[in-house]
mmCIF file of C-alpha atoms in Angstrom:
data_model
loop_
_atom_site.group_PDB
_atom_site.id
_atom_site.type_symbol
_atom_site.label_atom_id
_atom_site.label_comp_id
_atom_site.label_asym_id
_atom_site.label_seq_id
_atom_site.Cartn_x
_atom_site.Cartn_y
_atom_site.Cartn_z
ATOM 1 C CA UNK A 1 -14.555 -52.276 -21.804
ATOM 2 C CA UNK A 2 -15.163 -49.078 -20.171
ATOM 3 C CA UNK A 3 -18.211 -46.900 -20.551
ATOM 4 C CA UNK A 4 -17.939 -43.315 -22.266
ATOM 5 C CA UNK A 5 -20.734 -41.441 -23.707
ATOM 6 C CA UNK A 6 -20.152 -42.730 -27.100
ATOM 7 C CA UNK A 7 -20.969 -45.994 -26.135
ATOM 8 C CA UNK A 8 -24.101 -44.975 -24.019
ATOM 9 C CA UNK A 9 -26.986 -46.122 -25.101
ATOM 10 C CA UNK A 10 -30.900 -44.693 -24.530
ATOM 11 C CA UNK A 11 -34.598 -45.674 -24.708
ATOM 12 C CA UNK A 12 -36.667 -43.220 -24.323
ATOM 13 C CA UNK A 13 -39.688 -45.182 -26.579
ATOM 14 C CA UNK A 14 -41.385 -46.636 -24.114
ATOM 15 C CA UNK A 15 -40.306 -47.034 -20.298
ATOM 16 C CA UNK A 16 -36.672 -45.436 -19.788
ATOM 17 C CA UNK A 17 -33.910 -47.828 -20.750
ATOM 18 C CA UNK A 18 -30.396 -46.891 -20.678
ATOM 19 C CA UNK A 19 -27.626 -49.684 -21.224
ATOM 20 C CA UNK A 20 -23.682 -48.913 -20.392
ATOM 21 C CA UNK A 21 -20.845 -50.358 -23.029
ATOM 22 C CA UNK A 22 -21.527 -53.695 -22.240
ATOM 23 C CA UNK A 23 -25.067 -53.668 -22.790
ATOM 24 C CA UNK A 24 -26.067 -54.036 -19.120
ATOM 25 C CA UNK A 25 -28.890 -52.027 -17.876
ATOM 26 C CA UNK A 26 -28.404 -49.240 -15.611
ATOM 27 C CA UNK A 27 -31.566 -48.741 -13.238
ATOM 28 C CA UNK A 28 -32.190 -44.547 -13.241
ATOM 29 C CA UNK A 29 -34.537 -44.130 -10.187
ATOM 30 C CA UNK A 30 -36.874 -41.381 -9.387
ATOM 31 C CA UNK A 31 -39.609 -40.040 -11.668
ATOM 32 C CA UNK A 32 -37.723 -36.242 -12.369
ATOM 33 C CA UNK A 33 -34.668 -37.973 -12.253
ATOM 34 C CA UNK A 34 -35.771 -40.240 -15.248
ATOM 35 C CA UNK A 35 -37.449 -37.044 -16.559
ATOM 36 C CA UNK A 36 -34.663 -35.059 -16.178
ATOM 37 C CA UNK A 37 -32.619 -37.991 -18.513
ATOM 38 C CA UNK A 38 -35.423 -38.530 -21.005
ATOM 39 C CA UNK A 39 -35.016 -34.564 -21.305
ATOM 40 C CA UNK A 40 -31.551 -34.607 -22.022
ATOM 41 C CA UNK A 41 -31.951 -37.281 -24.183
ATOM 42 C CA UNK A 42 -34.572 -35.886 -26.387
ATOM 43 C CA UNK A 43 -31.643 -32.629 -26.908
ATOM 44 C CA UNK A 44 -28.545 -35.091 -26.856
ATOM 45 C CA UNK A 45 -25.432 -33.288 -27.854
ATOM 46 C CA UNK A 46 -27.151 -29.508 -27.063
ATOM 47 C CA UNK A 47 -27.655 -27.298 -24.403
ATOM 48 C CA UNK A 48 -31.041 -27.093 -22.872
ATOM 49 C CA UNK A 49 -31.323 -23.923 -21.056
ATOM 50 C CA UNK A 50 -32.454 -24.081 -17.308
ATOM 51 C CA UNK A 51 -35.629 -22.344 -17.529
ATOM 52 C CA UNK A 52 -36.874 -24.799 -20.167
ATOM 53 C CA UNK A 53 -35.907 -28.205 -17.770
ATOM 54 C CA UNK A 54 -37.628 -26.248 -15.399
ATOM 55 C CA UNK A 55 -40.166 -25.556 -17.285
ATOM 56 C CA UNK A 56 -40.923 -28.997 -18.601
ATOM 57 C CA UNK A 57 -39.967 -30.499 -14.940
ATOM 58 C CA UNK A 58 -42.480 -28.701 -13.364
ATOM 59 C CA UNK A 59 -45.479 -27.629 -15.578
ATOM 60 C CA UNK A 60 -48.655 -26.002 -15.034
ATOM 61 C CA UNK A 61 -48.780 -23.104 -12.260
ATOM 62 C CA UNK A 62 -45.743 -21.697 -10.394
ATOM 63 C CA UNK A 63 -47.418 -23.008 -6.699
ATOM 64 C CA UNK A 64 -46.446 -26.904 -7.980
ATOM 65 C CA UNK A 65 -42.285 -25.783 -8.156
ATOM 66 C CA UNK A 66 -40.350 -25.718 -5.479
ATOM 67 C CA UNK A 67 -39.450 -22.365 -4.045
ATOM 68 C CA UNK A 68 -35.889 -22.263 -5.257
ATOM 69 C CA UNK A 69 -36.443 -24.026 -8.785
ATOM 70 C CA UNK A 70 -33.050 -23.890 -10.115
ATOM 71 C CA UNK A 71 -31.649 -25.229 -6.720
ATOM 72 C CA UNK A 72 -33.878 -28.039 -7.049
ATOM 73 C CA UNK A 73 -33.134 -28.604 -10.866
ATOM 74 C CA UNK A 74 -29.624 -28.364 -9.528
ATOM 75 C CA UNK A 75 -29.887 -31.769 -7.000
ATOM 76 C CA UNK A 76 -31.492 -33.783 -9.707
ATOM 77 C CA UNK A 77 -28.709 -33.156 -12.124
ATOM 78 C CA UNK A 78 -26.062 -33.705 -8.840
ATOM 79 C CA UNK A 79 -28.945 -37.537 -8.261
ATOM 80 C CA UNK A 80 -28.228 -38.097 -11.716
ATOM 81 C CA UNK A 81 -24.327 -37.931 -11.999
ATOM 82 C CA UNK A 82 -24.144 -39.724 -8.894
ATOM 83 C CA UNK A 83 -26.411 -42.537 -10.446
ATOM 84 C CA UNK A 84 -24.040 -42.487 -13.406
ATOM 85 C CA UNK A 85 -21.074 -42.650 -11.723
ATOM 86 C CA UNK A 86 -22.424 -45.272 -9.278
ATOM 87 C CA UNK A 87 -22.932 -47.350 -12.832
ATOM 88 C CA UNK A 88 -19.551 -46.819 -13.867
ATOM 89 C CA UNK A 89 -20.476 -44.615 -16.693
ATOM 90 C CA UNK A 90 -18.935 -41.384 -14.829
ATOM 91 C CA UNK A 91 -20.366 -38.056 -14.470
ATOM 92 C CA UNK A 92 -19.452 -36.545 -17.617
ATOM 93 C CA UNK A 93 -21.960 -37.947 -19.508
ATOM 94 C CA UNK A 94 -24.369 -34.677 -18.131
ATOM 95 C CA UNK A 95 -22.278 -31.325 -18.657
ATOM 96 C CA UNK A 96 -22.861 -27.954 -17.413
ATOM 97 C CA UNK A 97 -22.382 -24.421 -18.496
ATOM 98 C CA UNK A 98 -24.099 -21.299 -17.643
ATOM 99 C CA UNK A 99 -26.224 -21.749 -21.057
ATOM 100 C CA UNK A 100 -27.600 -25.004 -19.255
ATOM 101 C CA UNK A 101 -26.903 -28.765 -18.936
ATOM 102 C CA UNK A 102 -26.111 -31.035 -22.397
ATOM 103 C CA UNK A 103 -26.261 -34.948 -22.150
ATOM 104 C CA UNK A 104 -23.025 -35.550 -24.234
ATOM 105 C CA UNK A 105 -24.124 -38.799 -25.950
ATOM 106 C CA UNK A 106 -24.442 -38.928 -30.029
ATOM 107 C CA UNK A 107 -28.338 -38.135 -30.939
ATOM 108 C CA UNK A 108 -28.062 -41.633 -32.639
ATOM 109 C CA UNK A 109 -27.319 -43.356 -28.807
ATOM 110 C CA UNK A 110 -31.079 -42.255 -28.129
ATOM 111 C CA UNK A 111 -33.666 -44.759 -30.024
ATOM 112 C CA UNK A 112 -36.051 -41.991 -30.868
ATOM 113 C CA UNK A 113 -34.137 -39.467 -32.065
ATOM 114 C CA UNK A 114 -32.412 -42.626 -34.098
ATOM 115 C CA UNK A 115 -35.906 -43.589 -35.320
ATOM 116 C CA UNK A 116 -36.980 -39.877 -36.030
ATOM 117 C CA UNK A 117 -34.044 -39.960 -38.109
ATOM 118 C CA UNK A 118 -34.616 -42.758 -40.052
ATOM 119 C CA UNK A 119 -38.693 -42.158 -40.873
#
């Protein structure tokens, strides 16, 4: 069976967990990598704008970013594709636009926003 977003499935309640079509486990390394997904999770199916992922990535004081923030935001979403694609789930599960980046999953493929849902 091959993997598509549809059949993409997230934890975010708890430690990270995300499971391809199958149901295997995909390791996501890298704490803003993992951020970055748990991010994109918690918005699946909408753009989040750049400043806000930037925002949330990297709070507190400007002096804790990098110099070039959305260059920097920019590798972790090229990391996370790569770790995606590497897991045979593809690169298209993380879309970009100039409004910002959307994690093309259904909400209910994330457990919280499933749960949130159903409470």
């Amino acid at each position: 069976m091959s993997t598509t977003a549809e059949t993409v499935r997230i934890g975010v309640l708890g430690t990270l967990q995300v499971h391809d079509a199958d149901g295997r486990a995909v390791p996501v390394g890298g704490y803003r990598v993992r951020a970055l997904l748990i991010l994109l999770a918690l918005d699946a199916g909408r753009v989040v704008p750049p400043q806000q992922l930037i925002e949330r990535l990297w709070p507190g004081d400007r002096d804790g970013r990098p110099a070039d923030a959305a260059n920097a935001l920019q590798s972790l979403v090229s990391r996370l594709r790569a770790l995606l694609r590497q897991a045979g789930i593809g690169s298209g599960l993380v879309e970009s636009s100039q409004a910002g980046y959307r994690l093309t999953v259904p909400a209910e493929a994330v457990d919280a926003v499933a749960f949130e849902r159903a409470a």
